PDB file of C-alpha atoms in Angstrom:
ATOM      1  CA  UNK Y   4       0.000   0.000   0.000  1.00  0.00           C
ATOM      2  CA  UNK Y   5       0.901   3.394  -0.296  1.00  0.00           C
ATOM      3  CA  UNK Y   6       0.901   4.323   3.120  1.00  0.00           C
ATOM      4  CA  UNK Y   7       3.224   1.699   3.849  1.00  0.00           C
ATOM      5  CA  UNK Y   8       6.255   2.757   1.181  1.00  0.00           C
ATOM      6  CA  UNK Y   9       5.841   6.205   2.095  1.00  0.00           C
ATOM      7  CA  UNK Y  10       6.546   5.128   5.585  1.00  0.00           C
ATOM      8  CA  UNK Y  11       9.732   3.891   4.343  1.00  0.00           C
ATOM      9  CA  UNK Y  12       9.106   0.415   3.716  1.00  0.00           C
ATOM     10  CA  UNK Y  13      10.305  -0.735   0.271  1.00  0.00           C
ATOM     11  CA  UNK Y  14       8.095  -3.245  -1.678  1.00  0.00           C
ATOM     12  CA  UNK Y  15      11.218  -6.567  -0.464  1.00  0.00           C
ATOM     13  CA  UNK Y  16      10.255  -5.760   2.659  1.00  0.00           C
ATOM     14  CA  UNK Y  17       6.684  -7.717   2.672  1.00  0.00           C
ATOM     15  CA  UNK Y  18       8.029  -9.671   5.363  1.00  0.00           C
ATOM     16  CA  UNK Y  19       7.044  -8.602   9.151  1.00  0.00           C
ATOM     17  CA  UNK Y  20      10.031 -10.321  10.553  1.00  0.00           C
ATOM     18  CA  UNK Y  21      12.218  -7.915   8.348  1.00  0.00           C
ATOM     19  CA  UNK Y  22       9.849  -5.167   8.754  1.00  0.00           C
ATOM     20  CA  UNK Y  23       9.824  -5.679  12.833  1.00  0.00           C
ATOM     21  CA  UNK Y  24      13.546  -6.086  12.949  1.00  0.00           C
ATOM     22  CA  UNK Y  25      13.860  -2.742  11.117  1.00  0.00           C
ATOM     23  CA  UNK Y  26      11.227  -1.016  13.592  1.00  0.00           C
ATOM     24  CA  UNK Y  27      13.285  -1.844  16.076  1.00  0.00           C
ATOM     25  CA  UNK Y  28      16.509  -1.057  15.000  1.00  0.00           C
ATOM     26  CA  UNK Y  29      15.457   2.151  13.899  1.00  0.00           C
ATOM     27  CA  UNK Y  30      13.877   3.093  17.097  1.00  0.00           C
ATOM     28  CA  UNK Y  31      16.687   1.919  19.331  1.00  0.00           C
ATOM     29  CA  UNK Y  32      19.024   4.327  17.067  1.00  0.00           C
ATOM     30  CA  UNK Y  33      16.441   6.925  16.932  1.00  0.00           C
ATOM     31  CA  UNK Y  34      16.266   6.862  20.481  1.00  0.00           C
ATOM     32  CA  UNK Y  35      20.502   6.899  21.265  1.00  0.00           C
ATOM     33  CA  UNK Y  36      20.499   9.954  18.310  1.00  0.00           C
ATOM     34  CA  UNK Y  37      17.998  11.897  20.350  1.00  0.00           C
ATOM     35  CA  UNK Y  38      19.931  10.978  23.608  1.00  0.00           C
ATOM     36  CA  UNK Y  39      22.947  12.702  21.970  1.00  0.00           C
ATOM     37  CA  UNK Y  40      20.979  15.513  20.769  1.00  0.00           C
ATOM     38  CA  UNK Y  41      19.911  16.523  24.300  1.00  0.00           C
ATOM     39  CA  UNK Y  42      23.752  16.064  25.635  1.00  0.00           C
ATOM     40  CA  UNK Y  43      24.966  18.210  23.186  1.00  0.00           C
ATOM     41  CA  UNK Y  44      21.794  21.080  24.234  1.00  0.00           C
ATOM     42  CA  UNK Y  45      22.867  20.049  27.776  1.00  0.00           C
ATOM     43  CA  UNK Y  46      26.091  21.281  26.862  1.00  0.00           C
ATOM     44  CA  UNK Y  47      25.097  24.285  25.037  1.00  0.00           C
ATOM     45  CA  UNK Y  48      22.959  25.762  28.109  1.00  0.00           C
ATOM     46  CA  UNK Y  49      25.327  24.165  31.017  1.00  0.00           C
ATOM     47  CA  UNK Y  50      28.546  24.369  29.215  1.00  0.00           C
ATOM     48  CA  UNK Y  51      30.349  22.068  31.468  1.00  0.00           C
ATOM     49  CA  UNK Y  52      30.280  18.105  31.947  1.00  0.00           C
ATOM     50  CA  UNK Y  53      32.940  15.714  30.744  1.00  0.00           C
ATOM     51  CA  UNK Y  54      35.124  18.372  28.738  1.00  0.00           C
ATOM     52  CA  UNK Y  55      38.191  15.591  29.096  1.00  0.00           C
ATOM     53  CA  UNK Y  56      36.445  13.123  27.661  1.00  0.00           C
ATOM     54  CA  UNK Y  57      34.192  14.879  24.762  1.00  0.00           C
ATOM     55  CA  UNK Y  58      36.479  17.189  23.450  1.00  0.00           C
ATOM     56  CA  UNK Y  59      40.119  15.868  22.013  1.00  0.00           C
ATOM     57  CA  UNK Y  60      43.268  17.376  23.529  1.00  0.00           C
ATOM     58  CA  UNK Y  61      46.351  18.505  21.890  1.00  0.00           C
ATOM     59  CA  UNK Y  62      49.641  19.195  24.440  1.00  0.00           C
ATOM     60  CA  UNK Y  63      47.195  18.840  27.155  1.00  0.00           C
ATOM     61  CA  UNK Y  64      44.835  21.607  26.222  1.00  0.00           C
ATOM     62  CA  UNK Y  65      41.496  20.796  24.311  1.00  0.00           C
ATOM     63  CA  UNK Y  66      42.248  21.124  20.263  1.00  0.00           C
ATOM     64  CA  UNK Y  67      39.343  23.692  20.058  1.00  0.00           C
ATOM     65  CA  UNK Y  68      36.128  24.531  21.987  1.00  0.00           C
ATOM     66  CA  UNK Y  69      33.027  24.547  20.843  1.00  0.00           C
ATOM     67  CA  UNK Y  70      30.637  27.681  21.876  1.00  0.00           C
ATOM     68  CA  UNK Y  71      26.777  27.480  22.542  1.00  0.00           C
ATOM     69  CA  UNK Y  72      25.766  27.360  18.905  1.00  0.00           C
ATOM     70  CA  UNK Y  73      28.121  24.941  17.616  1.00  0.00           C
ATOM     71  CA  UNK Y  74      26.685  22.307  20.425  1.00  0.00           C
ATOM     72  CA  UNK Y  75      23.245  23.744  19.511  1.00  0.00           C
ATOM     73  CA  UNK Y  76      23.969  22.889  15.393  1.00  0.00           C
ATOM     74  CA  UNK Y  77      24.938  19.174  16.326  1.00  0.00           C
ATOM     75  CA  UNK Y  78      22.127  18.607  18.813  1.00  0.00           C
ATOM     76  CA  UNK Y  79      19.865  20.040  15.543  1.00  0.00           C
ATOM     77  CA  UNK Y  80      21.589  17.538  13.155  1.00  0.00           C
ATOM     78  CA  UNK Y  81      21.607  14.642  15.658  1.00  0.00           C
ATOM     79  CA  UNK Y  82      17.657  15.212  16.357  1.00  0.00           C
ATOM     80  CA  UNK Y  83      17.038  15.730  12.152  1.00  0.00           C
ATOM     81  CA  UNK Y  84      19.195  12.207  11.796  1.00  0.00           C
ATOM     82  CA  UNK Y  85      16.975  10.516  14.609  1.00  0.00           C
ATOM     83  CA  UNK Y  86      13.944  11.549  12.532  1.00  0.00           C
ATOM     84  CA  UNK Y  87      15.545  10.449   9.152  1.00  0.00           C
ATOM     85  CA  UNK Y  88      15.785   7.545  11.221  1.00  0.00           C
ATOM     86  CA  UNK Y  89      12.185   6.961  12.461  1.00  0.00           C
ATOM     87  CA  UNK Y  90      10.877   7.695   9.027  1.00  0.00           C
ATOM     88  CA  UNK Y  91      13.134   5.515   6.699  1.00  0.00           C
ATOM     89  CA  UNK Y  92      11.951   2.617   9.313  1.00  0.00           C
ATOM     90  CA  UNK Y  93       8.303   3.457   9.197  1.00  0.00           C
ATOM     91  CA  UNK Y  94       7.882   4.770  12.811  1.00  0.00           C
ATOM     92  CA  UNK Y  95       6.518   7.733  10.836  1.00  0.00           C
ATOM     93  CA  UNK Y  96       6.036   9.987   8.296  1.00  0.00           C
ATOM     94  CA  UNK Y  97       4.959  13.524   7.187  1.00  0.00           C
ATOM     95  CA  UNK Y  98       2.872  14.271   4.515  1.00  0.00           C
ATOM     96  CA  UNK Y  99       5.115  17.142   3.065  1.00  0.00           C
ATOM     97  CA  UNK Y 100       8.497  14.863   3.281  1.00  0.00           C
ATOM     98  CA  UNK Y 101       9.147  13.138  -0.535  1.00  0.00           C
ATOM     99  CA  UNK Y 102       8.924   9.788  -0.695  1.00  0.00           C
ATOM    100  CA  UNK Y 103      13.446   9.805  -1.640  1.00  0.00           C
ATOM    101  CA  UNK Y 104      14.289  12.111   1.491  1.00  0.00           C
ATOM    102  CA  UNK Y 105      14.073   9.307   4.002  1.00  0.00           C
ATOM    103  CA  UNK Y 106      16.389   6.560   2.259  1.00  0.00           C
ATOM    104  CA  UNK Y 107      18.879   9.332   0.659  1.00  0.00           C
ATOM    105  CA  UNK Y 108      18.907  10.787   4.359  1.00  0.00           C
ATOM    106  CA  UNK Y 109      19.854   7.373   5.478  1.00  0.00           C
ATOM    107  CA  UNK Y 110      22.854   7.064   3.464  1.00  0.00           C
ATOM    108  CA  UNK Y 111      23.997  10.612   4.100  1.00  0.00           C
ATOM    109  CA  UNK Y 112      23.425   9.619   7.967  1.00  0.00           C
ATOM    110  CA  UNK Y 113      25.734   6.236   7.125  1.00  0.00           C
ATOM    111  CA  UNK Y 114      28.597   8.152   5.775  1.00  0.00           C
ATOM    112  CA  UNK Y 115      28.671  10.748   7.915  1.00  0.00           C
ATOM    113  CA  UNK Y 116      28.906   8.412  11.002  1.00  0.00           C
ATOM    114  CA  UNK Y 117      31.552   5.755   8.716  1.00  0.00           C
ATOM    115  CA  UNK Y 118      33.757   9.424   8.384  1.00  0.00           C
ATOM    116  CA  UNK Y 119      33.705   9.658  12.278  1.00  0.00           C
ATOM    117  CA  UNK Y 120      34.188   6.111  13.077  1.00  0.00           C
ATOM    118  CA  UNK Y 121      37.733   6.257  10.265  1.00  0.00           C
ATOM    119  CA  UNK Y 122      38.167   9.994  12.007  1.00  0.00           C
ATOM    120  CA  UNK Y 123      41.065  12.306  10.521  1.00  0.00           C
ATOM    121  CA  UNK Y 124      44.017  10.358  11.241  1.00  0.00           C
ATOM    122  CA  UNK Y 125      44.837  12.905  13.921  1.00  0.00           C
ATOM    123  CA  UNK Y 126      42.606  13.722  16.813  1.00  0.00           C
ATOM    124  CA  UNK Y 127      40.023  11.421  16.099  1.00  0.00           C
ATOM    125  CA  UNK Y 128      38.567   8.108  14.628  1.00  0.00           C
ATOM    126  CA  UNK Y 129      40.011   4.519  14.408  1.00  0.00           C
ATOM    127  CA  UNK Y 130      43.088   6.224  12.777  1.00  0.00           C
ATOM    128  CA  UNK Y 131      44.210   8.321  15.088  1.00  0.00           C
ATOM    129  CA  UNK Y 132      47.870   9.384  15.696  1.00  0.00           C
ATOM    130  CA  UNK Y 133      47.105  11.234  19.170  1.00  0.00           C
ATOM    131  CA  UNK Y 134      46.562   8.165  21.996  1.00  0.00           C
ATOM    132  CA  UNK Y 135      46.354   8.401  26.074  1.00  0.00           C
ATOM    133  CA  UNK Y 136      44.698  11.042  26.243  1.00  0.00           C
ATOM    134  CA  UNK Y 137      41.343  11.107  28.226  1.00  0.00           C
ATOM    135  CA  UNK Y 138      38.998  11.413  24.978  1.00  0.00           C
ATOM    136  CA  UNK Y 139      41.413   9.450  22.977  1.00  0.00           C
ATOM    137  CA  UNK Y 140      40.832   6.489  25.124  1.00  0.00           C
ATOM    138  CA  UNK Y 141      37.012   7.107  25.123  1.00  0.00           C
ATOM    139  CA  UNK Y 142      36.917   7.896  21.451  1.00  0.00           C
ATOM    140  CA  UNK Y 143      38.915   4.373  21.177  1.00  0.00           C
ATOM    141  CA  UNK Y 144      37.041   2.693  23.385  1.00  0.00           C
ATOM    142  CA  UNK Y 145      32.911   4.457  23.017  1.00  0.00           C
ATOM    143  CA  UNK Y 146      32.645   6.972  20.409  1.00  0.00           C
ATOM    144  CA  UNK Y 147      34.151   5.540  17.050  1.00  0.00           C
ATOM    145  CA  UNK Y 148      32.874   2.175  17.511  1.00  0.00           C
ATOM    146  CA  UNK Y 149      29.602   3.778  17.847  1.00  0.00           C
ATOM    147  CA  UNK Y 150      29.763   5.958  15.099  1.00  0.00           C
ATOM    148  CA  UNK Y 151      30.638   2.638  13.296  1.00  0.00           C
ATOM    149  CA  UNK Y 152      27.617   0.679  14.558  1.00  0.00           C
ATOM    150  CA  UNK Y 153      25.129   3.562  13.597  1.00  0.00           C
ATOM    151  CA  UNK Y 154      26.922   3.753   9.731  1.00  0.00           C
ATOM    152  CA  UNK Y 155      26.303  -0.056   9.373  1.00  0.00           C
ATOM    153  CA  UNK Y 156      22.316  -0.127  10.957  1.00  0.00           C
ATOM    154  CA  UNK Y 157      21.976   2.932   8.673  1.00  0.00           C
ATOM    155  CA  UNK Y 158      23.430   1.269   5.732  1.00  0.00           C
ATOM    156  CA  UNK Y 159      20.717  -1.747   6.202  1.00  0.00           C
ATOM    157  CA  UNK Y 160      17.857   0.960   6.862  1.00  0.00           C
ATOM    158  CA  UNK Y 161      18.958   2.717   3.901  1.00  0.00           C
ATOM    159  CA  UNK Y 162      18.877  -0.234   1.743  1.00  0.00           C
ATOM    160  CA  UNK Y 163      16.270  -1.815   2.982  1.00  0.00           C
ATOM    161  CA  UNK Y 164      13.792  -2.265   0.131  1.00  0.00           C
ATOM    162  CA  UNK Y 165      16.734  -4.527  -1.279  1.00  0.00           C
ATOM    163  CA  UNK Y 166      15.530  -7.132   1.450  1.00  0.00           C
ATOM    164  CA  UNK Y 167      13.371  -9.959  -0.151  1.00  0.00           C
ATOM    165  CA  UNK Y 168      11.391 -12.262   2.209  1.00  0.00           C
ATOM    166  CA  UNK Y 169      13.954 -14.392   1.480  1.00  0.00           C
ATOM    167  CA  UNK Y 170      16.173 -13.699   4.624  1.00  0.00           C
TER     168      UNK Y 170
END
């Protein structure tokens, strides 16, 4: 049905296992995106709260720092990728969104979170050439293998319509 593709659900994707497994992976991504989202407003209002650890560090002093509207333009992406999110896995939809934004906003959500996870060979990523610091170790440890697990659920929501019932 119509109401069904526009909610992001290609026509390979007739069956509900597939469709339920998508649902859910959506929403649990949807729901760690808009996590992030509020940390990052957190951040903007508060301004303080794990510095060390969020922000990498060059000679012992943070490589840059982010004001109020730089934290408020990520939470904005990070709550418009959660929705990308909810719509390509048909937790909802609006009317005025094209049919194409939701899959084509998946893959631009995949490779902007496979960018972080291979980082910039310096300060951040699976590359990196700066190690021991605080955020290094997170970034090692939390941040760019979870940049790396949201890239690959995004490349299966993304592509989703390329799922027979087969599976």
């Amino acid at each position: 049905s119509a109401g069904r593709a526009r909610a992001g659900r290609g026509a390979g994707c007739r069956d509900g296992r597939v469709v339920g497994v998508i649902a859910a992976l959506g929403g649990s991504i949807a729901l760690v995106l808009s996590a992030l989202s509020l940390l990052h407003l957190y951040w903007a209002v508060a301004g303080s709260g794990g510095e060390g650890a969020a922000i990498p560090e060059v000679g012992g002093k943070p490589a840059f720092t982010p004001g109020p509207l730089a934290c408020i333009a990520v939470a904005a992406l990070l709550a418009a990728a959660a929705a990308v999110v909810s719509m390509r896995a048909g937790l909802w939809s609006l009317a005025w969104v094209p049919t194409w934004a939701p899959p084509v906003g998946a893959w631009g959500v995949a490779a902007v979170f496979a960018l972080r996870a291979v980082g910039d060979r310096k300060l951040v990523g699976f590359f990196k050439k700066v190690r021991g610091t605080r955020f290094a170790r997170m970034d090692s440890a939390l941040y760019s293998p979870l940049c790396a697990v949201l890239a690959v659920v995004m490349i299966v929501i993304g592509g989703m319509e390329y799922m027979t019932s087969e599976l």
